[in-house]
Short mmCIF file of C-alpha atoms and ligand atoms in Angstrom, two decimals:
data_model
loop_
_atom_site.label_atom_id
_atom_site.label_comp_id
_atom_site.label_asym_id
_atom_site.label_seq_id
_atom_site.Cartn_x
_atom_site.Cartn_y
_atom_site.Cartn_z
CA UNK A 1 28.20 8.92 25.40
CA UNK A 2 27.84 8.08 21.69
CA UNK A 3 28.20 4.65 20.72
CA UNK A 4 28.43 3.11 17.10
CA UNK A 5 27.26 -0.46 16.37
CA UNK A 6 29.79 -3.01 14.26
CA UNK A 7 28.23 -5.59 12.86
CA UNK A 8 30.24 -8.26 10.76
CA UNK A 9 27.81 -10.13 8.58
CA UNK A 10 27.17 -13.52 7.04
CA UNK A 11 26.40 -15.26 9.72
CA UNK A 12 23.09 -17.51 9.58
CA UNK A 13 21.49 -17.16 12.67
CA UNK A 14 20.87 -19.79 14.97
CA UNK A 15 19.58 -21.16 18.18
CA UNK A 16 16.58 -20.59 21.14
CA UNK A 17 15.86 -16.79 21.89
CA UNK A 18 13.32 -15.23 24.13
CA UNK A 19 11.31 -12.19 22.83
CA UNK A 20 10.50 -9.11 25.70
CA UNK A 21 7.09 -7.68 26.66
CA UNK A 22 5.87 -5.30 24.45
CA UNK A 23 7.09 -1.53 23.69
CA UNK A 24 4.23 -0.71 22.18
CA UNK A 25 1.73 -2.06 25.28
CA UNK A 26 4.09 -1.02 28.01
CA UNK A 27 4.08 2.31 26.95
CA UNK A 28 0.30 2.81 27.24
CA UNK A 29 0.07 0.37 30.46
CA UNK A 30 2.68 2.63 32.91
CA UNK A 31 1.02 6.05 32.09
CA UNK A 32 -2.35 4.11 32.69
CA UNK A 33 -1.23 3.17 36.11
CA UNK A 34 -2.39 6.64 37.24
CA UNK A 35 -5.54 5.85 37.12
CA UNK A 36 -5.23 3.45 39.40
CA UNK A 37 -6.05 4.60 43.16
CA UNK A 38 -4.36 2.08 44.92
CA UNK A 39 -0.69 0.43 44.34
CA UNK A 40 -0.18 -1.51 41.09
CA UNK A 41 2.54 -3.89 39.80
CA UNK A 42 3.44 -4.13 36.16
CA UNK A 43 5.26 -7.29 35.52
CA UNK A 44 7.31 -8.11 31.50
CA UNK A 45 8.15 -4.75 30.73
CA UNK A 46 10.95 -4.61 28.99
CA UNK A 47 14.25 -2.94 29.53
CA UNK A 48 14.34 -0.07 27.11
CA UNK A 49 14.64 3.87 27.05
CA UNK A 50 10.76 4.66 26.84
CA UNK A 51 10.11 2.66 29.68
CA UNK A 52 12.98 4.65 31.98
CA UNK A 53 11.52 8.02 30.70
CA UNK A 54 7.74 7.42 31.17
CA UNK A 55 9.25 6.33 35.02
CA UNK A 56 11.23 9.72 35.18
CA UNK A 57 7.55 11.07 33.93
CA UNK A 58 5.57 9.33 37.06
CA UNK A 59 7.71 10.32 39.49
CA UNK A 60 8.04 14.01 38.16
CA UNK A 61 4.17 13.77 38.95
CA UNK A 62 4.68 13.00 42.15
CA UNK A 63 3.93 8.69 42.04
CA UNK A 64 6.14 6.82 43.99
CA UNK A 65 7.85 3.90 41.45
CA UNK A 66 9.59 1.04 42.37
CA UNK A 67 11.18 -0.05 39.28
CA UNK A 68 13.26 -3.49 38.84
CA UNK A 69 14.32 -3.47 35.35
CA UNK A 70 13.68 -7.25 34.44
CA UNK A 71 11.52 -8.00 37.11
CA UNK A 72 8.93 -5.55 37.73
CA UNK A 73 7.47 -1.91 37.96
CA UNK A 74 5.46 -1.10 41.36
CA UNK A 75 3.63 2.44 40.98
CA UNK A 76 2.05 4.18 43.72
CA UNK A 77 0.01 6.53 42.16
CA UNK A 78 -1.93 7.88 45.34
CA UNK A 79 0.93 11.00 46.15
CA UNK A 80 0.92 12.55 42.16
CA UNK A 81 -0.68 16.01 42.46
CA UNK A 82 1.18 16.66 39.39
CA UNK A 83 -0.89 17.49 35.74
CA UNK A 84 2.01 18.30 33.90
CA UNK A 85 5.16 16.57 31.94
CA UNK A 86 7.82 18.98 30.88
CA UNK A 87 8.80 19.30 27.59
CA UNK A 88 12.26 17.41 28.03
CA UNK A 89 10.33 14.65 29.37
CA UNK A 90 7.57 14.60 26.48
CA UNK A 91 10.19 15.46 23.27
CA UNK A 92 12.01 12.02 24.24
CA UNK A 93 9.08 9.77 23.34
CA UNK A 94 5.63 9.37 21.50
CA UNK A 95 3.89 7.70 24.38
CA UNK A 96 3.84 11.01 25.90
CA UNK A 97 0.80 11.74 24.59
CA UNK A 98 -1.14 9.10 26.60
CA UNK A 99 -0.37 11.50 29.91
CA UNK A 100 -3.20 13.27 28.38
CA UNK A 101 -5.74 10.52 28.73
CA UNK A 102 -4.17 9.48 31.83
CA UNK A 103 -4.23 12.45 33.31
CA UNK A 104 -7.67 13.66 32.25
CA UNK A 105 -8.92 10.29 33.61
CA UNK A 106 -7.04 10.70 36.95
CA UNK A 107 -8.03 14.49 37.78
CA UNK A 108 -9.66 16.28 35.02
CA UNK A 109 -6.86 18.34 33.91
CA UNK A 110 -3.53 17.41 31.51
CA UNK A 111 -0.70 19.64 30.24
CA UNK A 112 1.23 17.91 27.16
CA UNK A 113 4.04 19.80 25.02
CA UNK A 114 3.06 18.12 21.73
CA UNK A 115 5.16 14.50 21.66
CA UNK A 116 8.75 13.67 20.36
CA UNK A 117 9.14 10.09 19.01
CA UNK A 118 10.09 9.14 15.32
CA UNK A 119 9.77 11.24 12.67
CA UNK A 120 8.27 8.87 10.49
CA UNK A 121 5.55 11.60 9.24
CA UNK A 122 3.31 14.28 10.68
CA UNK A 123 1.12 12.34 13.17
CA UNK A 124 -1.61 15.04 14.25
CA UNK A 125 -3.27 14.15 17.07
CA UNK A 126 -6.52 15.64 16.23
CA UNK A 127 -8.39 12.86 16.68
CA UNK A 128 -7.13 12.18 20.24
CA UNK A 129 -8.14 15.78 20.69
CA UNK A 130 -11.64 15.43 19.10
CA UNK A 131 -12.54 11.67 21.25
CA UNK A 132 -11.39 14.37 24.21
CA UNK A 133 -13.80 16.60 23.00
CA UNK A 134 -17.06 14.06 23.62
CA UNK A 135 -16.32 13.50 26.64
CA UNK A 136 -16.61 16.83 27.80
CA UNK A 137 -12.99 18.05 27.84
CA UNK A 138 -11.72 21.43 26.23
CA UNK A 139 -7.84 22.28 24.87
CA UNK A 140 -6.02 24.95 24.48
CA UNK A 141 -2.82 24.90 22.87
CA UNK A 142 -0.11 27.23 23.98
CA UNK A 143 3.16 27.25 22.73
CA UNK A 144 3.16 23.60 21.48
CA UNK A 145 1.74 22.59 24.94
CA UNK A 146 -1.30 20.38 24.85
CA UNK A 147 -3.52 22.27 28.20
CA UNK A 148 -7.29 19.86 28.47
CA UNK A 149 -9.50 20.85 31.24
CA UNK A 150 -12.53 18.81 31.51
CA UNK A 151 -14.87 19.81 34.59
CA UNK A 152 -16.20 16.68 34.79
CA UNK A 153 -15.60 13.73 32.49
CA UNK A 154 -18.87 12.25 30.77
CA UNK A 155 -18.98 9.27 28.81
CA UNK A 156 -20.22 9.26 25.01
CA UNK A 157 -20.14 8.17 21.57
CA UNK A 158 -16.43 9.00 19.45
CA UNK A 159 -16.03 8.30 16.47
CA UNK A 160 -12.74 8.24 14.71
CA UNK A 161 -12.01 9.95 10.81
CA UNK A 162 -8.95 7.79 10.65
CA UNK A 163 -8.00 4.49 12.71
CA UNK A 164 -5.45 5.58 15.15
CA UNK A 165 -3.48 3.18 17.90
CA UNK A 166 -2.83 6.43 20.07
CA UNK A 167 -6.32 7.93 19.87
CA UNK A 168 -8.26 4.72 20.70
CA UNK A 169 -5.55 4.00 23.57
CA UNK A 170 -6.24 7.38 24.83
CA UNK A 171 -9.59 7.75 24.51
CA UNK A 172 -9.28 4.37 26.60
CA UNK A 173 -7.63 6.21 29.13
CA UNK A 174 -10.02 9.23 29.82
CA UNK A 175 -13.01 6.72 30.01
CA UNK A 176 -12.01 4.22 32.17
CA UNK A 177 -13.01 7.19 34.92
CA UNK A 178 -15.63 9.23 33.00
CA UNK A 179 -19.46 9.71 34.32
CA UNK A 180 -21.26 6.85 32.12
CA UNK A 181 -19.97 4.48 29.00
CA UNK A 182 -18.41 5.74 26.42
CA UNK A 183 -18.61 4.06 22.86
CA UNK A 184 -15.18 3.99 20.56
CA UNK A 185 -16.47 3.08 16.83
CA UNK A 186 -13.98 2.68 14.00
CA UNK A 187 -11.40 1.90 17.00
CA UNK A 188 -7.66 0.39 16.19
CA UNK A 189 -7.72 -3.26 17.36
CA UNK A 190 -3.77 -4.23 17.69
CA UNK A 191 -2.80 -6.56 20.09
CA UNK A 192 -1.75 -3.51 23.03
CA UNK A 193 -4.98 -2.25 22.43
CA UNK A 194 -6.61 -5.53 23.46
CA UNK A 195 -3.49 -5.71 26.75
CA UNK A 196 -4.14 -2.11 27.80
CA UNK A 197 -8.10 -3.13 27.82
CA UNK A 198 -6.97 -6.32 29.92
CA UNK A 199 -5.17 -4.46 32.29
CA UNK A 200 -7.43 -1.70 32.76
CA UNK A 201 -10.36 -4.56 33.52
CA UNK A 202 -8.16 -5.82 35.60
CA UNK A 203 -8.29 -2.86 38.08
CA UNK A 204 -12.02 -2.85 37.82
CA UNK A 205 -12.69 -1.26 34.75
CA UNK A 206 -15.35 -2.36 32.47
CA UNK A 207 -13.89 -2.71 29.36
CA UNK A 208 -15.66 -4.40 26.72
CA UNK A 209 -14.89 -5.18 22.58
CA UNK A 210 -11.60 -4.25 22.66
CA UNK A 211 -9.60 -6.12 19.45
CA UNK A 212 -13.21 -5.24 17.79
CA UNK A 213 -13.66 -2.13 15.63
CA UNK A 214 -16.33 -1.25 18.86
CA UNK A 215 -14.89 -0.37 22.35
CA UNK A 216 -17.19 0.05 25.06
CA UNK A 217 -16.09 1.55 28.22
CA UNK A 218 -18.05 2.04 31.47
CA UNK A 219 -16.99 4.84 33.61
CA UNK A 220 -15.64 3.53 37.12
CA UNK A 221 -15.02 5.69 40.12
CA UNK A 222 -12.35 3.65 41.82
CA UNK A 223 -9.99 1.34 40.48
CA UNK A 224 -8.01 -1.54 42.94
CA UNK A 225 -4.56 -2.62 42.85
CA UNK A 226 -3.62 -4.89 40.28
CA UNK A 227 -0.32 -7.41 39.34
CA UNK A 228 -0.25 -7.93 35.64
CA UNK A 229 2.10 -8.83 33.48
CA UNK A 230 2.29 -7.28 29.80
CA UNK A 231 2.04 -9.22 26.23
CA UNK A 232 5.40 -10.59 24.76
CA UNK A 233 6.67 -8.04 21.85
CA UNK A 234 4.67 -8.56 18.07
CA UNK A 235 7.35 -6.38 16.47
CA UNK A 236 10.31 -7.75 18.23
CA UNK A 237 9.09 -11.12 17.69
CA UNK A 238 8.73 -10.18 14.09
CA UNK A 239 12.25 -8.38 13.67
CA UNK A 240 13.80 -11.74 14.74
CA UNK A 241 12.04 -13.87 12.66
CA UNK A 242 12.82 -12.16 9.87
CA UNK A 243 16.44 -11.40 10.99
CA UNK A 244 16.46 -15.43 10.74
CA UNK A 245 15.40 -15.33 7.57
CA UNK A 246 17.57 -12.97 6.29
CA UNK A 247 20.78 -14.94 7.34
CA UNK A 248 19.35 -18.03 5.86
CA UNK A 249 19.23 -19.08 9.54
CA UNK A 250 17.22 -21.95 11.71
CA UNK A 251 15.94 -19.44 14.90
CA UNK A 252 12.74 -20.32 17.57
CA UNK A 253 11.51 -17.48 19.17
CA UNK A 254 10.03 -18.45 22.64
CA UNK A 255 7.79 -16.69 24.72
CA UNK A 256 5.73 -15.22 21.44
CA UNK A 257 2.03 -15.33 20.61
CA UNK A 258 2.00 -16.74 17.32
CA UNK A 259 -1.44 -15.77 16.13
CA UNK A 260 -0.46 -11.47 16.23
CA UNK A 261 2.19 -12.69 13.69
CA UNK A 262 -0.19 -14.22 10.92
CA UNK A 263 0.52 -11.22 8.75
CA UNK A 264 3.97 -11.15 8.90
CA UNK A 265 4.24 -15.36 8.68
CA UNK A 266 2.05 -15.47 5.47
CA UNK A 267 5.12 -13.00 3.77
CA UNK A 268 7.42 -15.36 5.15
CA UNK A 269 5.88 -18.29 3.67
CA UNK A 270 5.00 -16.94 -0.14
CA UNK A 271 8.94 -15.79 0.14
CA UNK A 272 9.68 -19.54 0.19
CA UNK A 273 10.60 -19.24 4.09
CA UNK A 274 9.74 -22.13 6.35
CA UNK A 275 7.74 -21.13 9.37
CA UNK A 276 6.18 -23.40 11.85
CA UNK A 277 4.39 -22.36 15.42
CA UNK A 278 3.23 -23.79 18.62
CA UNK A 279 1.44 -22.15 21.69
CA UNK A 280 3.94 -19.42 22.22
CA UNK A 281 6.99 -20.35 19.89
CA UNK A 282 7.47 -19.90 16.17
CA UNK A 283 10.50 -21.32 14.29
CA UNK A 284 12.29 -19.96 11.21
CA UNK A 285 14.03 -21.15 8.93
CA UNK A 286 15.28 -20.39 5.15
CA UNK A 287 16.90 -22.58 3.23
CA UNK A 288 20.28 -21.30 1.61
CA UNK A 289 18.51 -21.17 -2.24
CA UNK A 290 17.07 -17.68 -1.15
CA UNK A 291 14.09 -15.80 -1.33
CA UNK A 292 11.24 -15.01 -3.30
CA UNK A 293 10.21 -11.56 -3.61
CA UNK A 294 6.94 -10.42 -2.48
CA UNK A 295 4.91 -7.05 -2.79
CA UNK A 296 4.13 -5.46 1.03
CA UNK A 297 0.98 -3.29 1.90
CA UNK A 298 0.86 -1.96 5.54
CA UNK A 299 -2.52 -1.60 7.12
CA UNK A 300 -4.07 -1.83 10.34
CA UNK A 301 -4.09 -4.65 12.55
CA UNK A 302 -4.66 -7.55 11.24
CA UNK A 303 -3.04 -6.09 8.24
CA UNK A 304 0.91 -6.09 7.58
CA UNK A 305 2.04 -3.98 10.26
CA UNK A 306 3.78 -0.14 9.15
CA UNK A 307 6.31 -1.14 12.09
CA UNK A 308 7.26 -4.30 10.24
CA UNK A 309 7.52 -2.51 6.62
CA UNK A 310 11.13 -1.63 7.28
CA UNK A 311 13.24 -4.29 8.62
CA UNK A 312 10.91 -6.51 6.05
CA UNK A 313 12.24 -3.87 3.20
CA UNK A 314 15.69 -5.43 4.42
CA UNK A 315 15.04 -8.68 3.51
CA UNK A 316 13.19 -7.76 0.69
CA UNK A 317 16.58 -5.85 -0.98
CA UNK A 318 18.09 -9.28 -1.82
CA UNK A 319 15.56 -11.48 -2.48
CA UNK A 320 14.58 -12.98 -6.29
CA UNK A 321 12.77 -10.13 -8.07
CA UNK A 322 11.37 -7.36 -7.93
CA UNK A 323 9.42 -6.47 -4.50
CA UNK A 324 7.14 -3.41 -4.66
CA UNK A 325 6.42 -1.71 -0.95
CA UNK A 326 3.60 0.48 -0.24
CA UNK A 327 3.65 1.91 2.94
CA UNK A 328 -0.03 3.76 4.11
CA UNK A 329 0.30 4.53 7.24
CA UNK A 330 2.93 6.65 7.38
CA UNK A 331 3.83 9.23 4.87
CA UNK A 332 8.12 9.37 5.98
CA UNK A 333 8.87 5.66 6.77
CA UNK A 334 11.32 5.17 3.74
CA UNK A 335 14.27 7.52 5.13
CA UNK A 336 16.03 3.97 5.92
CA UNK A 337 16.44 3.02 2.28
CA UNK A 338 18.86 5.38 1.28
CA UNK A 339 20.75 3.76 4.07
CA UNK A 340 20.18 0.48 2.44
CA UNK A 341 21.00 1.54 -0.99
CA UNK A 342 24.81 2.60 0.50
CA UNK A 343 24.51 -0.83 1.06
CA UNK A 344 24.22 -1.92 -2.41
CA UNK A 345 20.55 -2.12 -2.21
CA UNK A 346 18.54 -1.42 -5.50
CA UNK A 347 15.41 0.93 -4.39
CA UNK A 348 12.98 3.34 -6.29
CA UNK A 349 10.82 5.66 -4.19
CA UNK A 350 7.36 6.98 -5.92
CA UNK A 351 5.64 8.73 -2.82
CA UNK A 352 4.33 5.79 -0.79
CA UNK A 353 6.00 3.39 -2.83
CA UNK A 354 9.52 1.81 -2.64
CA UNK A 355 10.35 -0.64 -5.41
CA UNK A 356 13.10 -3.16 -4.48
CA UNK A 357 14.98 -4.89 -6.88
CA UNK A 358 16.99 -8.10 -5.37
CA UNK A 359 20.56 -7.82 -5.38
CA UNK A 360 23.06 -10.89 -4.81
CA UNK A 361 24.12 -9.61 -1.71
CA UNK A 362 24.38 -6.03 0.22
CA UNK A 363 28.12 -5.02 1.24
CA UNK A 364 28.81 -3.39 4.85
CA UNK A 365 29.08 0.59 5.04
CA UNK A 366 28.70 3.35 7.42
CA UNK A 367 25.14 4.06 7.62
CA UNK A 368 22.82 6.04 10.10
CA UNK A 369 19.36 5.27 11.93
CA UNK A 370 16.59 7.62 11.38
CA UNK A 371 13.75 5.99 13.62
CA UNK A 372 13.54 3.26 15.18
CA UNK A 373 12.44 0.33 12.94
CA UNK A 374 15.33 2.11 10.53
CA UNK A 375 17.31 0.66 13.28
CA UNK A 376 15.52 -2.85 13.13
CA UNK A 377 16.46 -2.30 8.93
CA UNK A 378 19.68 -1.64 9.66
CA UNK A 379 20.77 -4.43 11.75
CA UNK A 380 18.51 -6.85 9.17
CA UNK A 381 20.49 -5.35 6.44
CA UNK A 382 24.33 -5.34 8.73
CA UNK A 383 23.83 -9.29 9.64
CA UNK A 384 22.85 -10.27 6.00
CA UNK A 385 25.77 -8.32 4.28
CA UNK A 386 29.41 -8.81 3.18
CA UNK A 387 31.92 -7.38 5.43
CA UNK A 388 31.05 -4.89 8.59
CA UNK A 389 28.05 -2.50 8.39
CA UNK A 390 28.97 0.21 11.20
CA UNK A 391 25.28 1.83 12.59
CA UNK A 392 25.56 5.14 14.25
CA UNK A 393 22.30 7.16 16.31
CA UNK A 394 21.71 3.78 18.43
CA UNK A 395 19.56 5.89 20.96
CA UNK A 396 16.75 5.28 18.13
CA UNK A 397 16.95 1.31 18.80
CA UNK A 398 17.30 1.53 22.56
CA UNK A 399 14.48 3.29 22.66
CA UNK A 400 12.17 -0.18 21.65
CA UNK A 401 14.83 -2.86 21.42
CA UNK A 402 15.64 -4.63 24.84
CA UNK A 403 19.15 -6.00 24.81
CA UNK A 404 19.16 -6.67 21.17
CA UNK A 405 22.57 -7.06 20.08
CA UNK A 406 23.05 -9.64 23.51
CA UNK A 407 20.09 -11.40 21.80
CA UNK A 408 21.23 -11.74 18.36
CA UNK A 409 24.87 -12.65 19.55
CA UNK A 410 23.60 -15.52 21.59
CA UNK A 411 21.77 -16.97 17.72
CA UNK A 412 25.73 -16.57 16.09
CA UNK A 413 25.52 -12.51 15.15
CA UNK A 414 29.02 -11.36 15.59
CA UNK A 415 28.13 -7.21 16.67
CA UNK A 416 29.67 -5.40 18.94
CA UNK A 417 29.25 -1.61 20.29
CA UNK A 418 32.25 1.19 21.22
CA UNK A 419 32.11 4.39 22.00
CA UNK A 420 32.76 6.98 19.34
CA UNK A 421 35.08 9.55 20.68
N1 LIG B 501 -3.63 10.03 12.63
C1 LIG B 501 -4.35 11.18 12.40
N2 LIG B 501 -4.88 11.85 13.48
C2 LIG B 501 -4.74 11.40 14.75
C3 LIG B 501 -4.01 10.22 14.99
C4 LIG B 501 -3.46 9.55 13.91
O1 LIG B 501 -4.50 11.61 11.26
O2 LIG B 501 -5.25 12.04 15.66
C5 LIG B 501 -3.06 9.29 11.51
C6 LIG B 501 -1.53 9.26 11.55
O3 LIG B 501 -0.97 10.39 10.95
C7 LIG B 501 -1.23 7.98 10.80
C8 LIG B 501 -2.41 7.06 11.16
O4 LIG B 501 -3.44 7.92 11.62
O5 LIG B 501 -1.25 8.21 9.43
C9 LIG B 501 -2.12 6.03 12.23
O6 LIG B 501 -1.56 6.64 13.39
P1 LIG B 501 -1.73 5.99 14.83
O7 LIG B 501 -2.38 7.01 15.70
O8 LIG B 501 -2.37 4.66 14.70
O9 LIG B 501 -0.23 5.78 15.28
P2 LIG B 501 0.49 6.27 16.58
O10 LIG B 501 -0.40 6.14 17.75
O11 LIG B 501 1.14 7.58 16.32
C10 LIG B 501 1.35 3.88 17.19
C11 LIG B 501 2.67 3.27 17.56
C12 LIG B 501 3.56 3.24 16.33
C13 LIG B 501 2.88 2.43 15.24
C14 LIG B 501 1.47 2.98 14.96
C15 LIG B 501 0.68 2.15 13.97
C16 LIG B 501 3.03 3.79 19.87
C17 LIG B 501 3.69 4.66 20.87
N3 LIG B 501 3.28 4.08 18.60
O12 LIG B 501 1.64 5.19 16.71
O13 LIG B 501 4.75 2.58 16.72
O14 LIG B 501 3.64 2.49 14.06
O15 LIG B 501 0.73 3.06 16.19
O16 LIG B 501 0.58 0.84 14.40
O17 LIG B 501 2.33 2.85 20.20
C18 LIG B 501 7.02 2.06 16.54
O18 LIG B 501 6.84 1.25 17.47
O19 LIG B 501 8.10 2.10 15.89
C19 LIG B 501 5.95 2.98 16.20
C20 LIG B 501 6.15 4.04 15.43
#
C-alpha cells in the first residue's frame, strides 16, 4: 500500500530521544552471520526494511532465523546449502552485495545479480571484485549476475584504487575464512567497519587494524557462536541532531557515541549551533537568531560524511548566507534539491557542487524522495517549513529509518502518514 507523509512544520523540536543500532553495520553484520558455524545472536538491530529483506535472504539460503524485531536476531547458519540470492531479493537493497563475501567465505562459491539500493551514482563494484581476485577467487558475470568461484580461498595483500565502505567490508568477509592473512591497505575506516571487525573477532576471527587505513585478517577455519549487540546509528544520530537544529529546537539524543559525530558537531558549532556531549548523549540546541552558513565537503570517515550531505543541505537552505556544498563521493546525491527548491529553497548545481543561498523560511509543498537521505532532507526541510510539506516514495526512508516519524512526534513534530488511494 502507498502511503504519503504530512508533515505540518514550525515546530521546534524538543525533548529525550533514543537513536537505533546502525543501518549501515547491521547490514554487513546479518549477511556475516554465515560465516559463523555455530548459532549466533545479533542484538540492536534496528527495525527497518533492509534488515527484513537480508532475513528473507538467509532463510532463502536455507539458515534458520529467529528474528524479534526490537529485541534480537538468532541465525542458525549450519542448514544453508544455498549460494545464491535471487534477483528480487538483491534489487531491494545495496547490502546485497556483501552475500558475495559472505558467501565466498562460507563455501567458496557466490551468485549476486548486481545490487539495487539508491541511485545516488554508478557505484561499480570493481574493487570488491578485484580484493576477490587476490584471494584466489574468479567471476563471471552473466546477465547482471555476479557468479565467484574460488577453489580454495588464500589470504593476500589488496589494495584498493579508491576507498570503498563495501569493498573493505567485503573483502572482510571472504578473509575471515581464507587459507592465511590477508592485508587490506588504503581500507575505509567508518565506524561499521570497525563493528563488523568486532563482531567477526568476536566469533574467533582475528581481526586486527580495523578503523586504520591497514586491516589485517587471519584466516580461521571455524568460527563459535557469538551474542553481540550492534553500534547505535552515526547517521540517524546525525539526522536528529540536525533536525533539532533546524527547528531551532533543545533535543538530547541518548544512546549515541559522540566521538563518530565530530564531523558533523564541528558544522554545527561554526553554524552558531550549541552542541554539548557526554559518554553516549549529545544535546542540541539553536537559539531562535538562526544560523550561520557554512561550506560542506564530504569525505571519508573521519571526514563529513556523503550520507549526512543531504539532510545537512536542508538546514543549510535557510541559514545566513551563502553555503557552498561539494559532494565527492557520490556523483547523483543532489536529486533532493530540486525537491527543496519547490520548497522555496535557493540552490545552484555546478556538477559536484550545490550552492545554497539562505532563504527566510521554506513553505510546505508536495515533494518526492529519491534515496534515502533525500528522505532524511525532506523531513529536515517539512519540520522547518511554513505550512504542510506532503512526502511521497516513503519505502526510500523505511528502508534506514526505524520508526522515525514515532520518534520525531514524541520531540513536538506534528507528521502523520495515510494511505494514498
Ligand atoms: N567505488 C568504486 N569501486 C568500487 C567501490 C566503490 O569506484 O568497487 C567508488 C564509488 O563509486 C564511490 C566511492 O567509491 O564513489 C565510495 O563508495 P563505497 O564503496 O564506499 O560506498 P558503498 O559501499 O556503495 C556505503 C554505504 C552508503 C554510504 C557509503 C559511503 C552501505 C550499504 N552503504 O556505500 O550508505 O554512503 O558507504 O560512506 O553501507 C546510505 O546509508 O544512505 C548509503 C548510501
Amino acid at each position: 500500500m502507498k502511503e504519503r507523509m504530512l508533515i505540518t512544520g514550525g515546530h521546534p523540536l524538543q525533548g529525550t530521544v533514543r537513536v537505533s543500532g546502525g543501518k549501515n553495520t547491521a547490514v554487513a553484520v546479518i549477511p556475516a552471520t554465515l560465516l559463523c558455524d555455530e548459532p549466533c545472536t545479533i542484538e540492536n538491530l534496528p527495525d527497518i526494511d533492509d534488515v527484513r529483506v537480508l532475513v528473507d535472504i538467509l532463510q532463502s539460503l536455507g539458515a534458520r532465523v529467529d528474528y524479534v524485531p526490537g529485541a534480537f536476531m538468532t541465525v542458525d547458519p549450519r542448514p544453508a546449502e544455498g549460494r545464491e540470492v535471487s534477483y528480487q531479493d538483491a534489487r531491494k537493497l545495496r547490502a546485497s552485495y556483501y552475500l558475495l563475501g559472505a558467501l565466498l567465505g562460507r563455501c567458496g562459491e557466490a551468485k549476486v545479480p548486481y545490487p539495487g539500493g539508491c541511485r545516488i551514482g554508478s557505484r561499480p563494484i570493481d574493487q570488491h571484485l578485484k580484493g576477490f581476485a587476490s584471494l584466489g577467487a574468479e567471476t563471471e558475470e552473466i546477465g547482471g549476475t555476479y557468479h565467484i568461484v574460488a577453489e580454495e580461498l588464500v589470504g593476500s595483500d589488496v589494495f584498493f584504487d579508491v576507498v570503498t565502505v563495501g569493498g573493505t567490508i567485503n573483502v572482510m568477509l571472504a578473509a575471515a575464512k581464507a587459507k592465511g592473512t590477508t592485508i587490506i591497505y588504503n581500507a575505509a575506516k567508518e565506524p561499521h567497519i570497525v563493528d563488523l571487525a568486532n563482531f567477526l573477532n568476536s566469533m574467533g576471527a582475528k581481526v586486527k587494524g580495523a578503523g586504520t587505513d591497514v586491516i589485517r585478517i587471519k584466516g580461521q577455519g571455524y568460527l563459535h557462536t557469538t551474542t553481540y549487540a550492534v553500534i547505535p546509528d552515526q547517521i540517524e544520530t546525525g539526522t536528529l541532531m540536525i533536525a533539532a537544529a533546524a527547528t531551532r529546537g533543545d533535543v538530547v539524543i541518548n544512546g549515541c557515541i559522540p566521538t563518530h559525530m565530530e564531523a558533523l558537531t564541528a558544522k554545527l558549532l561554526e553554524m552558531g549551533i550549541r552542541v554539548t556531549d557526554s559518554d553516549d548523549a549529545i544535546r542540541v540546541r539553536s537559539s531562535s537568531s538562526g544560523v550561520r552558513a557554512v561550506n560542506i565537503k564530504t569525505q571519508v570517515y573521519p571526514g563529513f560524511p556523503t550520507d549526512l550531505q543531504q539532510p545537512m543541505s536542508a538546514l543549510l537552505t535557510t541559514a545566513r548566507g551563502t553555503s557552498v556544498i561539494q559532494e565527492t563521493i557520490f556523483e547523483n546525491r543532489f536529486r533532493h534539491m530540486d525537491e527543496l527548491s519547490r520548497m522555496g529553497a535557493r540552490v545552484r548545481i555546478m556538477d559536484r557542487t550545490a550552492i545554497v543561498e539562505g532563504v527566510e523560511e521554506l513553505h510546505g509543498a508536495p515533494v518526492t524522495t529519491t534515496d534515502l537521505r533525500a528522505g532524511a532532507a525532506l523531513l529536515v526541510a517539512g519540520l522547518m517549513a511554513r505550512g504542510v510539506t506532503e512526502i511521497y516514495e516513503l519505502e526510500y526512508i523505511d528502508r534506514g529509518y526505524e520508526h522515525i516519524e514515532q520518534k520525531l512526534c514524541s520531540l513536538g513534530a506534528d507528521i502523520h502518514r495515510e494511505a494514498i488511494c
